[in-house]
Amino acid sequence: MTDDSGARAGDELGRRVATALHDAVEDVAPPPSLRTRVLAGRRPAADPFAVVESGSRASDPADGDAAAVVPIERPIARRWRRRVTMGVAAAAAAAALTAGVLASALPGLSDEHATDPDRCEAPWGQSTD
Amino acid sequence: MSAPSTTVDEACPVMPRGWDEFAPLYDEHHQRLFRVALLLCHGQRAAAEDAVAETFIKVFHVWTDTDIEHFFAYARQTLIRHTIGQARRRQVADAYLARHGVVGVDGASPVEDRVTASRATFAALASLPSRQRTAVVLRYYEDLPYQQIADLMGVTTGTVKAQVSVGLHRLRELFEAEPA
């Protein structure tokens, strides 16, 4: 097959494919409602990440039945949400660990010492009794 | 990817135009464009209608400001970009639905249910990746040379030849499996 001779002048398989393609759409025409829809400037689908059952014609209120729209989660958004979730979890764990270390390092702040009257001392170490 | 060709005639500025003036262009080109869309959408009529509607609306907004020298070629290029973009989004949707165990919806049944041969053709086209399908349709339905297909798809001529060759090989297997 030469490059500019066109597919119809090509080999047998090419001719067969060309014939099949032409036969498949022969006598096919769009519905008259499409003209009305186009010339009214109505776009098919608002959300590019939506899967609309039986095409976006179903999403057109003028055409009747309501659409079954499945929201599609973008991979990038999903990836970032996972990262943020992991970051928040790591921060919470670090805060809990820090609180535990501080509580054990400063016994004067614990409840046991705060409620023991014998240990009620002034900050400079002298008893208040 | 080269931009679709539009020309602005400076000596004769474009008068404000609306949908009424656009209607004759729709009437002249909609049928051929719909057939190309139907092949690119492998027989899914609803998807083809959406693609044609989206194409005409996009072209209209360009047409109101500039003269389009070759209207059908411009509209066909817009259609091809739209269908390739839709196929890419469809892959994302299918991946999402597969992860969540939902069976994907194909839109509508092929338009030519009454003709077995047409159904087989659409099924064969559906088995090709979108770019291969586009290359095969442009080559064997629109009868375009490789260079023009490459310009339309924004790839090299060699890539188009490879896609047509692989697509044709795949179609040969399918046609041999189901004799004409």
XYZ file of C-alpha atoms in Angstrom:
309
model
C 0.000 0.000 0.000
C 1.430 3.330 -0.943
C 1.127 6.122 1.544
C -0.969 8.549 -0.467
C -2.957 6.180 -2.576
C -5.627 5.816 0.082
C -6.704 2.803 2.011
C -9.154 1.624 -0.625
C -6.305 0.988 -3.042
C -4.487 -1.055 -0.476
C -4.311 -4.776 0.123
C -7.182 -7.169 0.535
C -7.397 -6.832 4.305
C -7.363 -3.049 4.057
C -10.187 -3.116 1.546
C -12.119 -5.502 3.729
C -11.712 -3.288 6.785
C -12.686 -0.191 4.814
C -15.786 -1.944 3.510
C -16.726 -3.171 6.979
C -16.361 0.320 8.454
C -18.457 1.908 5.732
C -21.113 -0.785 5.968
C -21.298 -0.471 9.740
C -22.347 3.182 9.650
C -24.173 3.209 6.360
C -27.632 4.760 6.660
C -26.934 5.742 10.255
C -28.043 9.215 11.183
C -28.136 11.110 14.463
C -31.571 11.705 15.993
C -33.305 15.014 15.258
C -33.196 15.813 18.982
C -29.423 16.149 18.702
C -29.844 19.186 16.457
C -32.096 20.830 19.018
C -29.654 20.017 21.770
C -26.610 21.316 19.913
C -28.230 24.503 18.687
C -29.420 25.175 22.226
C -25.794 24.956 23.327
C -26.430 22.236 25.884
C -23.219 20.478 26.792
C -23.409 16.726 27.406
C -21.756 16.270 30.785
C -20.651 18.701 33.436
C -18.415 16.410 35.455
C -15.594 14.842 33.472
C -14.996 12.347 36.260
C -18.480 10.958 36.252
C -19.722 7.770 34.711
C -23.251 8.252 33.547
C -25.383 5.252 32.881
C -26.477 4.937 29.256
C -24.606 8.023 28.217
C -25.088 11.592 29.215
C -28.414 11.711 27.450
C -29.755 10.295 30.664
C -28.236 13.205 32.533
C -30.125 15.660 30.418
C -33.201 16.697 32.387
C -34.994 17.479 29.155
C -34.697 13.882 28.067
C -36.308 12.365 31.097
C -34.853 9.845 33.491
C -32.350 10.815 36.111
C -28.758 9.753 35.792
C -27.009 7.215 37.943
C -23.773 9.055 38.509
C -20.824 7.299 40.053
C -18.281 9.810 41.307
C -14.811 8.920 40.192
C -12.025 9.540 42.629
C -8.947 10.957 41.032
C -5.777 8.991 41.794
C -3.844 12.133 42.708
C -6.490 13.237 45.195
C -6.558 9.767 46.704
C -2.781 9.719 47.037
C -2.682 13.097 48.782
C -5.509 12.196 51.133
C -3.609 9.083 52.175
C -0.495 11.147 52.799
C -2.394 13.693 54.908
C -4.054 10.918 56.923
C -0.708 9.261 57.609
C 0.800 12.621 58.575
C -1.964 13.383 61.058
C -1.666 9.903 62.565
C 2.113 10.281 62.924
C 1.695 13.700 64.582
C -0.851 12.313 67.055
C 1.440 9.418 67.949
C 4.374 11.787 68.492
C 2.261 14.026 70.722
C 1.122 11.063 72.849
C 4.704 9.834 73.178
C 5.925 13.277 74.190
C 3.184 13.583 76.829
C 4.135 10.194 78.280
C 7.808 11.082 78.494
C 7.080 14.405 80.142
C 4.730 12.790 82.668
C 7.347 10.277 83.735
C 10.149 12.863 83.865
C 8.216 15.296 86.060
C 6.841 13.253 89.012
C 5.719 16.384 90.848
C 3.074 16.798 88.231
C 1.622 13.367 88.691
C -1.627 12.825 90.567
C 0.015 10.578 93.172
C 2.262 13.357 94.460
C -0.321 16.076 94.132
C -2.807 14.240 96.424
C -0.245 13.140 99.062
C -0.384 15.655 101.946
C 2.988 14.443 103.269
C 4.626 15.447 100.091
C 3.046 18.848 100.034
C 6.112 20.986 99.863
C 6.866 24.437 98.796
C 8.627 24.702 95.518
C 11.939 25.510 97.264
C 11.806 22.226 99.248
C 10.618 23.384 102.716
C 7.603 21.790 104.317
C 4.563 23.947 104.719
C 3.459 22.112 107.932
C 0.135 18.675 18.448
C -0.562 21.247 15.812
C -3.473 23.548 16.411
C -6.470 23.312 14.145
C -6.246 25.812 11.321
C -8.346 28.912 11.542
C -7.906 32.081 9.611
C -8.981 35.566 10.499
C -9.768 37.803 7.570
C -8.653 41.215 8.721
C -10.080 43.004 5.703
C -13.505 41.613 6.402
C -14.048 41.360 10.145
C -16.342 38.647 11.339
C -19.776 39.942 12.179
C -21.381 38.799 15.403
C -22.867 35.403 14.729
C -25.106 33.115 16.700
C -26.671 29.694 16.656
C -29.047 30.602 13.838
C -26.121 31.302 11.538
C -24.383 28.149 12.771
C -27.321 25.874 11.968
C -26.531 25.472 8.220
C -23.017 24.297 9.114
C -24.480 21.758 11.496
C -26.918 20.552 8.856
C -24.143 20.164 6.312
C -21.639 18.275 8.415
C -23.454 16.562 11.270
C -24.161 13.276 9.523
C -20.608 12.563 8.409
C -19.243 13.670 11.763
C -21.709 11.453 13.583
C -20.637 8.420 11.557
C -16.987 9.038 12.361
C -17.940 9.486 16.017
C -19.915 6.253 15.965
C -16.874 4.353 14.716
C -14.567 6.030 17.218
C -17.047 5.151 19.985
C -17.276 1.589 18.574
C -21.017 1.708 18.075
C -22.085 3.311 21.350
C -24.716 5.650 20.081
C -25.140 7.731 23.240
C -21.401 8.327 23.468
C -21.276 9.269 19.794
C -24.123 11.745 20.217
C -22.384 13.287 23.205
C -19.136 13.548 21.286
C -20.802 15.218 18.320
C -22.699 17.638 20.536
C -19.566 18.534 22.460
C -17.648 18.972 19.221
C -20.160 21.319 17.626
C -20.457 23.399 20.777
C -16.674 23.748 21.055
C -16.375 24.622 17.385
C -19.196 27.136 17.668
C -17.317 29.154 20.281
C -14.290 29.323 17.989
C -16.412 30.011 14.928
C -18.077 33.058 16.517
C -14.700 34.795 16.727
C -12.785 33.511 13.725
C -13.376 32.146 10.283
C -12.738 28.421 10.053
C -11.278 27.698 6.655
C -12.003 23.981 6.505
C -14.941 23.462 8.789
C -15.214 19.679 8.622
C -11.486 19.107 9.085
C -11.501 21.393 12.104
C -14.568 19.722 13.576
C -13.098 16.259 12.939
C -9.903 17.204 14.743
C -11.917 18.513 17.684
C -13.904 15.284 17.706
C -10.774 13.135 17.699
C -9.234 15.020 20.602
C -12.487 14.756 22.506
C -12.883 11.011 21.984
C -9.265 10.273 22.888
C -9.687 12.356 26.046
C -12.902 10.550 26.880
C -11.194 7.190 26.411
C -8.474 8.267 28.836
C -11.065 9.315 31.422
C -12.887 6.072 30.813
C -9.751 4.167 31.787
C -9.679 6.046 35.114
C -13.359 5.296 35.642
C -12.964 1.609 34.825
C -9.992 1.305 37.162
C -12.037 2.887 39.956
C -15.028 0.660 39.310
C -12.834 -2.450 39.152
C -11.219 -1.585 42.502
C -14.622 -1.221 44.110
C -16.052 -4.330 42.547
C -18.587 -2.480 40.423
C -19.344 -3.769 36.968
C -18.709 -0.992 34.479
C -21.482 0.390 32.347
C -20.821 0.629 28.659
C -23.373 3.250 27.917
C -25.676 1.856 25.312
C -25.828 -1.241 23.242
C -24.385 -0.955 19.749
C -26.645 0.921 17.431
C -26.692 -1.688 14.722
C -28.071 -4.587 16.701
C -30.162 -5.526 13.706
C -27.089 -6.156 11.594
C -24.776 -8.884 12.811
C -21.919 -7.738 10.602
C -22.066 -4.236 12.001
C -22.107 -5.586 15.518
C -19.045 -7.659 14.758
C -17.289 -4.618 13.301
C -18.061 -2.514 16.355
C -16.970 -5.337 18.640
C -13.703 -5.594 16.749
C -13.180 -1.840 17.007
C -13.956 -1.971 20.724
C -11.145 -4.454 21.214
C -8.588 -1.930 19.972
C -7.011 0.718 22.199
C -8.447 4.150 21.502
C -5.437 5.483 19.586
C -5.202 2.395 17.416
C -8.912 2.592 16.745
C -8.642 6.258 15.836
C -5.768 5.594 13.457
C -7.581 2.712 11.766
C -10.817 4.676 11.379
C -9.058 7.707 9.949
C -7.074 5.531 7.589
C -9.750 3.164 6.386
C -12.957 5.146 6.808
C -11.853 8.710 6.231
C -9.179 7.516 3.776
C -6.592 9.985 5.034
C -2.853 9.714 4.314
C -0.545 8.820 7.184
C 0.919 12.311 7.412
C -2.475 13.918 7.905
C -3.455 11.327 10.516
C -0.209 12.050 12.336
C -0.987 15.770 12.319
C -4.500 15.123 13.579
C -3.378 12.851 16.398
C -0.298 14.839 17.309
C 2.127 11.955 16.811
C 4.754 11.029 14.255
C 4.024 9.352 10.962
C 5.927 6.276 12.111
C 3.735 5.995 15.167
C 0.614 6.158 13.034
C 1.942 3.485 10.673
C 2.717 1.249 13.624
C -0.716 1.798 15.165
C -2.490 1.118 11.887
C -0.404 -1.980 11.299
C -0.992 -3.417 14.751
C -4.676 -2.487 14.629
C -5.057 -4.109 11.236
C -3.303 -7.241 12.439
C -5.692 -7.411 15.385
C -8.699 -6.887 13.129
C -7.457 -9.612 10.814
C -7.510 -12.071 13.707
C -11.027 -11.015 14.626
C -12.291 -11.145 11.067
C -10.757 -14.565 10.544
C -12.398 -15.749 13.732
C -15.743 -14.568 12.366
C -15.791 -14.954 8.581
C -17.624 -12.312 6.569
